[in-house]
mmCIF file of C-alpha atoms in Angstrom:
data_model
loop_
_atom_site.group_PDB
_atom_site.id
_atom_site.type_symbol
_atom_site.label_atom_id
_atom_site.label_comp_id
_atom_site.label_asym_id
_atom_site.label_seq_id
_atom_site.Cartn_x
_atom_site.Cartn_y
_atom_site.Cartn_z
ATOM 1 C CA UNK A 1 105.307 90.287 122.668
ATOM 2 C CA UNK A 2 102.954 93.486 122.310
ATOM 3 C CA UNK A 3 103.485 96.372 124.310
ATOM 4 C CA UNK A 4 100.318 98.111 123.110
ATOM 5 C CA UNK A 5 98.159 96.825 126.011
ATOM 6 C CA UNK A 6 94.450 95.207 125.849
ATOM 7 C CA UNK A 7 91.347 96.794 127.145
ATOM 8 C CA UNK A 8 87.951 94.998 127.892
ATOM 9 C CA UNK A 9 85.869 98.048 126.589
ATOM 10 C CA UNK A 10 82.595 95.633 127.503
ATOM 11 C CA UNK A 11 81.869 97.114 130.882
ATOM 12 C CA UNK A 12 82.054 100.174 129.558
ATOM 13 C CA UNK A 13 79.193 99.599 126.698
ATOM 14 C CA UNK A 14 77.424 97.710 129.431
ATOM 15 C CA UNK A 15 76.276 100.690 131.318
ATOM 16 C CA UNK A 16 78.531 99.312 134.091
ATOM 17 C CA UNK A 17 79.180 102.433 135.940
ATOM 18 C CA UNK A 18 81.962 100.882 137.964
ATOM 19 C CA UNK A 19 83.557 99.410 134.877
ATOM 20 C CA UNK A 20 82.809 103.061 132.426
ATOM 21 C CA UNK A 21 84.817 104.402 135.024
ATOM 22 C CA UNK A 22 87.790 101.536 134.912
ATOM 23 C CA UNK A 23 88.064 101.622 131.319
ATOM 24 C CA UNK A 24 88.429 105.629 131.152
ATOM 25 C CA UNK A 25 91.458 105.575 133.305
ATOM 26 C CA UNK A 26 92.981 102.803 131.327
ATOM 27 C CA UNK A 27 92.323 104.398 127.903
ATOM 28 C CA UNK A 28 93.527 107.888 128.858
ATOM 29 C CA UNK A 29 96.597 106.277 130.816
ATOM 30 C CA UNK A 30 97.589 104.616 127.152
ATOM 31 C CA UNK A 31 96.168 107.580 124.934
ATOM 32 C CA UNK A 32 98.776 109.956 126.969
ATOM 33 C CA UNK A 33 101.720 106.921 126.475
ATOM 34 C CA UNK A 34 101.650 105.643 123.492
ATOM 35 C CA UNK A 35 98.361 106.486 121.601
ATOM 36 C CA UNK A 36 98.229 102.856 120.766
ATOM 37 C CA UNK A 37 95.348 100.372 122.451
ATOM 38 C CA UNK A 38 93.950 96.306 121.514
ATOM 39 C CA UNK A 39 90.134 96.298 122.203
ATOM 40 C CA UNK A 40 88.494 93.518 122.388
ATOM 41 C CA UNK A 41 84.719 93.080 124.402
ATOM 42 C CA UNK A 42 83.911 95.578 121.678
ATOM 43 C CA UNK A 43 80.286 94.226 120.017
ATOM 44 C CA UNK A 44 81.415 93.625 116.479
ATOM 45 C CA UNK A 45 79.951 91.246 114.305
ATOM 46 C CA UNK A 46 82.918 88.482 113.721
ATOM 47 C CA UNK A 47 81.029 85.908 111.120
ATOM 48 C CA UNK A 48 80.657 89.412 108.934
ATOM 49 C CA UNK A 49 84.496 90.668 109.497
ATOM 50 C CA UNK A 50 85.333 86.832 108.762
ATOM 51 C CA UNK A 51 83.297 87.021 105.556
ATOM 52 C CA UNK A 52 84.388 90.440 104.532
ATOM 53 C CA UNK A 53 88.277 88.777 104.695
ATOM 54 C CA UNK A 54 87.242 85.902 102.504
ATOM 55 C CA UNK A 55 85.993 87.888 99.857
ATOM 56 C CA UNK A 56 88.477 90.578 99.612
ATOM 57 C CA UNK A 57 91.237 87.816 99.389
ATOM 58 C CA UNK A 58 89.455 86.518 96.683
ATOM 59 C CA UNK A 59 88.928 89.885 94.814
ATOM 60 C CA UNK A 60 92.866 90.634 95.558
ATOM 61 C CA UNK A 61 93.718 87.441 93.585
ATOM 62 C CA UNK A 62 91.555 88.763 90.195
ATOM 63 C CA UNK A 63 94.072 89.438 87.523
ATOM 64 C CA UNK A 64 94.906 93.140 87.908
ATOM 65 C CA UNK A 65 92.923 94.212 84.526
ATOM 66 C CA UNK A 66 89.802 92.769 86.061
ATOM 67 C CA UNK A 67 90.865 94.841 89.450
ATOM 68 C CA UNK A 68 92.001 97.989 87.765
ATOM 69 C CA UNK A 69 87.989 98.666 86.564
ATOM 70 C CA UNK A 70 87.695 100.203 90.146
ATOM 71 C CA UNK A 71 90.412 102.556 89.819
ATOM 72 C CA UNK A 72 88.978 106.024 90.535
ATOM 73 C CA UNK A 73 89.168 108.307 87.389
ATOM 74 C CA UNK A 74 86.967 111.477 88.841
ATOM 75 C CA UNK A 75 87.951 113.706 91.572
ATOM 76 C CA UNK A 76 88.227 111.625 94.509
ATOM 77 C CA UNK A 77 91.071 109.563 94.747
ATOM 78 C CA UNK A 78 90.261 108.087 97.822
ATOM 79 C CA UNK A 79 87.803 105.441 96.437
ATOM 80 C CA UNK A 80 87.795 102.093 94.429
ATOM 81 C CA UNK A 81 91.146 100.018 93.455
ATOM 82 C CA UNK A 82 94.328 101.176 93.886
ATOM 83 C CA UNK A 83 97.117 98.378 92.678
ATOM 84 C CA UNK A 84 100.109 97.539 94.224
ATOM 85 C CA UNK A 85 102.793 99.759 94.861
ATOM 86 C CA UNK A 86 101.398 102.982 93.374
ATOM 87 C CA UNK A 87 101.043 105.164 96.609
ATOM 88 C CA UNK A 88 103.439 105.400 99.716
ATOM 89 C CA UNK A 89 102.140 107.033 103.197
ATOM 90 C CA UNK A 90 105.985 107.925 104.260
ATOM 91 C CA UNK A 91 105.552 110.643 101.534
ATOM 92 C CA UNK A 92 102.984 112.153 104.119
ATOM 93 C CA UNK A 93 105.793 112.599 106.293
ATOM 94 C CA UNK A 94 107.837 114.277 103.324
ATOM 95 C CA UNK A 95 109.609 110.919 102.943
ATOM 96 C CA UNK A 96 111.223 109.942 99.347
ATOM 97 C CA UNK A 97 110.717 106.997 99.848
ATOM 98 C CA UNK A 98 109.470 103.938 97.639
ATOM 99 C CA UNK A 99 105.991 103.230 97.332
ATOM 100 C CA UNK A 100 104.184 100.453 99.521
ATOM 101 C CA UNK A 101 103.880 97.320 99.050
ATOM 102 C CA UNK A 102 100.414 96.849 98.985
ATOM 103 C CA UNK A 103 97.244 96.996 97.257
ATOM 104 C CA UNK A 104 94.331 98.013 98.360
ATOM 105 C CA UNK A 105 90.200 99.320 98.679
ATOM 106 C CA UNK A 106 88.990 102.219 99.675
ATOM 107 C CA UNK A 107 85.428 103.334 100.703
ATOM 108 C CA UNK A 108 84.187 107.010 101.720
ATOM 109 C CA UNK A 109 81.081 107.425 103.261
ATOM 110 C CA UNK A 110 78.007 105.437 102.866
ATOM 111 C CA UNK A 111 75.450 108.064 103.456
ATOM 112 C CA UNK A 112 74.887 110.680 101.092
ATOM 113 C CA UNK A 113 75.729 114.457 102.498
ATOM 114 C CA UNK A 114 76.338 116.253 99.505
ATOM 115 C CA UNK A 115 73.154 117.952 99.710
ATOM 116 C CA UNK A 116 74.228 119.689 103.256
ATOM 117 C CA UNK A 117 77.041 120.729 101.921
ATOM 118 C CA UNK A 118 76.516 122.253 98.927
ATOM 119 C CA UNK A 119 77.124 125.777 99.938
ATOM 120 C CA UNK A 120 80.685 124.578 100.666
ATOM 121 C CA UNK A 121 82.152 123.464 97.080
ATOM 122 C CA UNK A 122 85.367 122.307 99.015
ATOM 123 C CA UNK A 123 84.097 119.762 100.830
ATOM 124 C CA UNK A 124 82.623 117.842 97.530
ATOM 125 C CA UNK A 125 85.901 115.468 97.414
ATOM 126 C CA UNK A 126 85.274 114.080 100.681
ATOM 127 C CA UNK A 127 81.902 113.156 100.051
ATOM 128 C CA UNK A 128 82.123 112.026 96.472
ATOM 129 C CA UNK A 129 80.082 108.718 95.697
ATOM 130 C CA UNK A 130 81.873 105.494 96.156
ATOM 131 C CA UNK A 131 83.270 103.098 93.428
ATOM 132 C CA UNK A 132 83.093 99.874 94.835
ATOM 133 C CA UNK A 133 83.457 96.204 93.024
ATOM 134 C CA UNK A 134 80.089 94.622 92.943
ATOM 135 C CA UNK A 135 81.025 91.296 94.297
ATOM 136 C CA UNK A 136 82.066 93.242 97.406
ATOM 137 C CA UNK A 137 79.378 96.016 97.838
ATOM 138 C CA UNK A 138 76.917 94.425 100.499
ATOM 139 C CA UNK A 139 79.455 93.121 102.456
ATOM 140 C CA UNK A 140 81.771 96.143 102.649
ATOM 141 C CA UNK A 141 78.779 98.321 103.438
ATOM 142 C CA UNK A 142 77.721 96.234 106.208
ATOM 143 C CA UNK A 143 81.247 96.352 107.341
ATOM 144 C CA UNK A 144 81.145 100.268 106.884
ATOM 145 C CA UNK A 145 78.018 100.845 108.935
ATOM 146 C CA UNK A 146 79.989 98.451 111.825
ATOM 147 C CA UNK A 147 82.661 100.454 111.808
ATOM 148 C CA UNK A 148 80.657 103.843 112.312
ATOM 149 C CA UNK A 149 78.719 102.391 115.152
ATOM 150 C CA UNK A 150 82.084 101.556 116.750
ATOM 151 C CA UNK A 151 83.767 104.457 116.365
ATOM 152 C CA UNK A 152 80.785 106.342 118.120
ATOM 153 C CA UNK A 153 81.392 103.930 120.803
ATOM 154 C CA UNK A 154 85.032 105.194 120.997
ATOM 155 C CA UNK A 155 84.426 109.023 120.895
ATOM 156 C CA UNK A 156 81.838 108.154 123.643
ATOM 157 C CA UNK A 157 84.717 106.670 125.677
ATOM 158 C CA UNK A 158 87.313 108.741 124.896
ATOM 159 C CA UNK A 159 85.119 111.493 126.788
ATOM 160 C CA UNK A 160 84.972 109.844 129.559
ATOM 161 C CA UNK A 161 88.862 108.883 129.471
ATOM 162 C CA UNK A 162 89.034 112.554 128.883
ATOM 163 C CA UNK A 163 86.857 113.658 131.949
ATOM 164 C CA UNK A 164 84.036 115.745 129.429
ATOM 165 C CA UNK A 165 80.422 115.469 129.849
ATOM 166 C CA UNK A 166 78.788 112.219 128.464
ATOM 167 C CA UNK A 167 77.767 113.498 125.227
ATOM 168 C CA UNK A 168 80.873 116.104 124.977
ATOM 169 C CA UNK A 169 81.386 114.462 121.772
ATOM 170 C CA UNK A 170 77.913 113.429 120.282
ATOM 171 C CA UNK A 171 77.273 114.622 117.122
ATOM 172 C CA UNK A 172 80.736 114.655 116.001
ATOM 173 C CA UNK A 173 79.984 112.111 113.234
ATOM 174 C CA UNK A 174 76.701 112.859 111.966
ATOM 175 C CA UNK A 175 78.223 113.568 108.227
ATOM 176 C CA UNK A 176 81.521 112.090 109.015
ATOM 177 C CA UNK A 177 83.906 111.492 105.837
ATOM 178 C CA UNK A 178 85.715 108.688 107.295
ATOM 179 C CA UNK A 179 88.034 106.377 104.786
ATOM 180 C CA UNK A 180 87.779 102.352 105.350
ATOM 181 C CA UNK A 181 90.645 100.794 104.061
ATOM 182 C CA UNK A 182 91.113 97.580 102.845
ATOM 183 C CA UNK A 183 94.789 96.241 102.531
ATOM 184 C CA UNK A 184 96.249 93.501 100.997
ATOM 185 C CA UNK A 185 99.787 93.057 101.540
ATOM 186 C CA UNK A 186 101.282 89.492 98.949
ATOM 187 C CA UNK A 187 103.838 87.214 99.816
ATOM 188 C CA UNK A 188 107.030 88.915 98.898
ATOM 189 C CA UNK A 189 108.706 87.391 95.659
ATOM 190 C CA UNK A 190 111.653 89.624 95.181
ATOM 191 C CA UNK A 191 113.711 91.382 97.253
ATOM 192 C CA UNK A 192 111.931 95.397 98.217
ATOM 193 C CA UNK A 193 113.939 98.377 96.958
ATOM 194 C CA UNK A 194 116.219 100.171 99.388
ATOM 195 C CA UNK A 195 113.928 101.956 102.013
ATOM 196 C CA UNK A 196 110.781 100.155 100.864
ATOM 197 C CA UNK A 197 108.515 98.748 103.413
ATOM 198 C CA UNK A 198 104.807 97.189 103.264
ATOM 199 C CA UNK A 199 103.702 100.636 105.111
ATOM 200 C CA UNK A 200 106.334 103.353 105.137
ATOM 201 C CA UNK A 201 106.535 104.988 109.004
ATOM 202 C CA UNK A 202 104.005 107.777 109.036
ATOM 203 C CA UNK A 203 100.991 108.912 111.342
ATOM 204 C CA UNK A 204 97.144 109.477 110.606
ATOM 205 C CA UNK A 205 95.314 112.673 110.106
ATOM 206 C CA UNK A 206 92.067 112.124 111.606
ATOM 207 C CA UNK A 207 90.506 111.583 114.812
ATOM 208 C CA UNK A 208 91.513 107.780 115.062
ATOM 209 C CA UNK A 209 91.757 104.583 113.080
ATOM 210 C CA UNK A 210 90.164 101.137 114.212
ATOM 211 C CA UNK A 211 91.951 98.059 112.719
ATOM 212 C CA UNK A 212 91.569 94.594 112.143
ATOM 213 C CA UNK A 213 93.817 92.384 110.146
ATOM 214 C CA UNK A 214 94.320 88.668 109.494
ATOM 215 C CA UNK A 215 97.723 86.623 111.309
ATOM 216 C CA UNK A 216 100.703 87.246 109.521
ATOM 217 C CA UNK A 217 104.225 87.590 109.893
ATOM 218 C CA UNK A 218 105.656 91.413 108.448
ATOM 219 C CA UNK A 219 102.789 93.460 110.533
ATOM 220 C CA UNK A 220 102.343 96.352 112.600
ATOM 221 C CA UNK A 221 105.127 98.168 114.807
ATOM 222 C CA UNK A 222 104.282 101.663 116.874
ATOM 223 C CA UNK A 223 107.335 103.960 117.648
ATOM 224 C CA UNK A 224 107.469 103.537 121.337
ATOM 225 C CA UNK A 225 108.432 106.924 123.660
ATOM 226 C CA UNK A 226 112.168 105.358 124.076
ATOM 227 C CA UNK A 227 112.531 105.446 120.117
ATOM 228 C CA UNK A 228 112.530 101.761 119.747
ATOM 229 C CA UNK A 229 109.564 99.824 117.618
ATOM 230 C CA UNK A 230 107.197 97.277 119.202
ATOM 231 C CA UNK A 231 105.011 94.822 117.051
ATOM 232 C CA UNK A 232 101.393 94.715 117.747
ATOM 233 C CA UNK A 233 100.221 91.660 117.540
ATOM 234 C CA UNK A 234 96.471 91.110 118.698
ATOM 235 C CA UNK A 235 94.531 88.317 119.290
ATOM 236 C CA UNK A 236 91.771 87.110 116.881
ATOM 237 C CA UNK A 237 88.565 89.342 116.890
ATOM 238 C CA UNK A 238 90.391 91.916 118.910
ATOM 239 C CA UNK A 239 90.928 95.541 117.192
ATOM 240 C CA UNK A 240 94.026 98.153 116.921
ATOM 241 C CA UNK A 241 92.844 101.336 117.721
ATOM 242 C CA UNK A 242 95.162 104.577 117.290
ATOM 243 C CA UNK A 243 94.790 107.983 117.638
ATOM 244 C CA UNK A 244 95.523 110.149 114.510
ATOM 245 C CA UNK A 245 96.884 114.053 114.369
ATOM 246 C CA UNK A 246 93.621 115.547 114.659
ATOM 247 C CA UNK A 247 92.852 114.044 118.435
ATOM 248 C CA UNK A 248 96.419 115.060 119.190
ATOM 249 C CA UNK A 249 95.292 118.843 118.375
ATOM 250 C CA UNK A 250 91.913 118.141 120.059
ATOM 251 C CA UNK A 251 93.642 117.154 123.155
ATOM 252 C CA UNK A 252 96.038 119.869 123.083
ATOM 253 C CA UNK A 253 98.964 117.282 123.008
ATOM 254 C CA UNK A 254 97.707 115.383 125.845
ATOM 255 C CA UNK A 255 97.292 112.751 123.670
ATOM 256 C CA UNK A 256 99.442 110.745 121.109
ATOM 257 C CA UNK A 257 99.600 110.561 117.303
ATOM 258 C CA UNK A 258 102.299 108.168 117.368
ATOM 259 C CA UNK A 259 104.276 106.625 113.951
ATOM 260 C CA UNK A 260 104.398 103.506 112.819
ATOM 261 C CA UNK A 261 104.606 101.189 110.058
ATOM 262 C CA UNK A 262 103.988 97.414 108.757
ATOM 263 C CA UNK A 263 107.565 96.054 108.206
ATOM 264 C CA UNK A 264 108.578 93.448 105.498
ATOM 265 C CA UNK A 265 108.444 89.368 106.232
ATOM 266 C CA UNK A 266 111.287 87.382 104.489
ATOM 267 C CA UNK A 267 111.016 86.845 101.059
ATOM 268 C CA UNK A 268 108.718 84.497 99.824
ATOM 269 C CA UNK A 269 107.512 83.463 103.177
ATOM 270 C CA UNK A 270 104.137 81.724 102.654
ATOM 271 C CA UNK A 271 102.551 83.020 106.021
ATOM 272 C CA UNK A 272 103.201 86.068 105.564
ATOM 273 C CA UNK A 273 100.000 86.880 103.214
ATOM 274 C CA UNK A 274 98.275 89.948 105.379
ATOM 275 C CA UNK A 275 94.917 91.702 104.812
ATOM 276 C CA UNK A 276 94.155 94.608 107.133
ATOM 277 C CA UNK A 277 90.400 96.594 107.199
ATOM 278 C CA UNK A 278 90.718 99.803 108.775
ATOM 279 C CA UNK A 279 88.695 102.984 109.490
ATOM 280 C CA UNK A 280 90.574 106.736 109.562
ATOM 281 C CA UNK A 281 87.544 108.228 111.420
ATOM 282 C CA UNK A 282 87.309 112.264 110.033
ATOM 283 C CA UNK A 283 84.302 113.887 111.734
ATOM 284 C CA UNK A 284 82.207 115.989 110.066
ATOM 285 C CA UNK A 285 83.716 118.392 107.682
ATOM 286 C CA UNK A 286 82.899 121.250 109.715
ATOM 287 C CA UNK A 287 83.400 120.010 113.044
ATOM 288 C CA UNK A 288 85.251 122.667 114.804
ATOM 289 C CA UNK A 289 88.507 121.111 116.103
ATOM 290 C CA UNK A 290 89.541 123.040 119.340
ATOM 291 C CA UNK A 291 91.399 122.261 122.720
ATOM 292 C CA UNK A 292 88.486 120.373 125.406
ATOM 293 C CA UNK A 293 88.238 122.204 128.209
ATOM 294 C CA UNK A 294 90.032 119.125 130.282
ATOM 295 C CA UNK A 295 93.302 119.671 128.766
ATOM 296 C CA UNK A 296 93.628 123.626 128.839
ATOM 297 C CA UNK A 297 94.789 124.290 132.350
ATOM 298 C CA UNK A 298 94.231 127.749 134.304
ATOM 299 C CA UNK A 299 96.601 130.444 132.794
ATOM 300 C CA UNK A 300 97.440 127.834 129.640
ATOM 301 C CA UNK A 301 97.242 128.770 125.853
ATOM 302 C CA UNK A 302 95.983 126.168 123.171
ATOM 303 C CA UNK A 303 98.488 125.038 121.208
ATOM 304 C CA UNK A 304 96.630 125.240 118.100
ATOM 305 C CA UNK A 305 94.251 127.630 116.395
ATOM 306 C CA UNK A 306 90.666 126.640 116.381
ATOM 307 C CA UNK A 307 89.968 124.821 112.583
ATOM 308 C CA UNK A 308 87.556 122.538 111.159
ATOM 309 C CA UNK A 309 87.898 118.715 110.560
ATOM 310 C CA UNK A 310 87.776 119.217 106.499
ATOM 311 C CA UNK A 311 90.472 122.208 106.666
ATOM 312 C CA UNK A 312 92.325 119.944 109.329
ATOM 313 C CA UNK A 313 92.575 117.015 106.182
ATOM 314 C CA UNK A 314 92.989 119.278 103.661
ATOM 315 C CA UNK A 315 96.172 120.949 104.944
ATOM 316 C CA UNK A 316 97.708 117.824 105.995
ATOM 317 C CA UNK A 317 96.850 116.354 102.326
ATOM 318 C CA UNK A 318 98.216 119.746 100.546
ATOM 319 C CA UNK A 319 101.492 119.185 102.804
ATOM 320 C CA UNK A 320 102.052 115.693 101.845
ATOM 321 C CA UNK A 321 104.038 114.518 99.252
ATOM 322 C CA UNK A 322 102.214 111.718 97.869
ATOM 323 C CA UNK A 323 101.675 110.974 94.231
ATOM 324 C CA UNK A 324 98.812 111.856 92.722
#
């Protein structure tokens, strides 16, 4: 049993002034917890989530030469194919541990900003053109643009969960650079190396990460406040959302960046086949990232320096260990 609770964010996308209200106190009572929340009531197209599952599954069981065509050769890493066990997120941590079992797609943004930011040569990674397998690109775009209009729902709630002015955070994600992730995690057919898991224990850089993924045993676990791990299990068509490092500096601490991990199902188990489709939501590069004024009290100093979104990523990327 899940004890990430689950939060009707409907009457709050309904205009329901009694219910924005309601679902503000229950996101910023879990945001301060555990940093860990189910949505469901959210809006989001199912049939093209469903569809988006069907055909990554099938493009995860190509042979890998067919696959490995996607695999990024430029300057952005974070795009196209990347096969099975060649990158581990516990290395973010400083971890030495094995890589992760998984395989996976990535997508940067849709929209074109490279323009705006020319006058700022180190933000050109983050908004380098996608490489994306053709028998996936209309679907995963639609996906994409889904995401986005859900994670402007969020920052809209999370100021009011947060006690800011209603558009305290509008704007934010104009010329985001946010990563969707697609994961596919096999059936295990011989035994993981010492230390190895499907996701190695870690937390995310960004602002927050939205989640769905398929019914499968070896899933999701947060790190709870007593130290122990609980499994997050949600329901189908509900979401995981957590908040990543940079909403944890945003709020001053106030708010959670919590670790956790996808954990191993026993070997060979034939349910056990998972596919999760994520979104690490970055704001715009140069999005100033400083304390709100609702979690500075009188007489308090920030905890952190003032710093933009892209120098934010940057730092925690140049700090990580991961493999190139």
């Amino acid at each position: 049993m899940s004890t990430v609770p689950t939060i009707d964010i409907g009457p709050f996308l309904r205009s329901d002034a009694a219910g924005k209200r309601v679902v503000g106190e229950q996101v910023a009572r879990t945001c301060e917890e555990t940093g860990f929340l189910v949505i469901s009531g959210h809006g989001f197209p199912l049939e093209l989530l469903g569809r988006a599952q069907r055909e990554l599954f099938a493009f995860f069981d190509l042979p890998a030469e067919t696959k490995n065509r996607w695999h990024p050769t430029g300057p952005s890493k974070q795009r196209g194919y990347h096969g099975f066990a060649t990158r581990g997120l516990a290395y973010t941590l400083g971890e030495q541990t094995p890589p992760d079992l998984r395989e996976s797609v990535f997508l940067g943004p849709v929209d074109d900003h490279r323009a705006y930011y020319a006058g700022l040569p180190e933000a050109a990674t983050s908004y380098a053109p996608n490489l994306i397998p053709d028998v996936l690109e209309p679907t995963l775009i639609a996906l994409y643009r889904e995401y986005e209009r859900l994670a402007r729902d969020m920052m809209r709630i999370f100021a009011a969960a947060l006690e800011l002015p209603r558009g305290f955070f509008d704007g934010t994600l104009d010329r985001h650079f946010s990563i969707m992730s697609c994961h596919h995690y096999p059936v295990l057919e011989k035994p993981p190396l010492p230390g190895q898991l499907r996701t190695g224990a870690h937390t995310d850089y960004g602002a927050m990460t939205i989640l769905a993924a398929t019914d499968a045993e070896g899933g999701l676990e947060v790190r709870m406040p007593d130290g122990s791990w609980a499994g997050v299990r949600p329901r189908p068509g509900e979401f995981v959302v957590n908040l990543g490092d940079m909403m944890a500096r945003w709020t001053n601490q106030r708010w959670a960046s919590t670790l956790h991990r996808v954990v191993n199902p026993p070997l060979g188990m034939t349910h056990s086949r998972r596919l999760s489709i994520g979104m690490f939501v970055h704001p715009n590069y140069d999005q100033r990232i400083e304390c709100v004024p609702t979690c500075l009290a009188a007489g308090e100093q920030a905890r952190y320096p003032v710093i933009t979104a892209g120098e934010h990523i940057k730092r925690k990327i140049e700090r990580s260990h991961e493999p190139a």
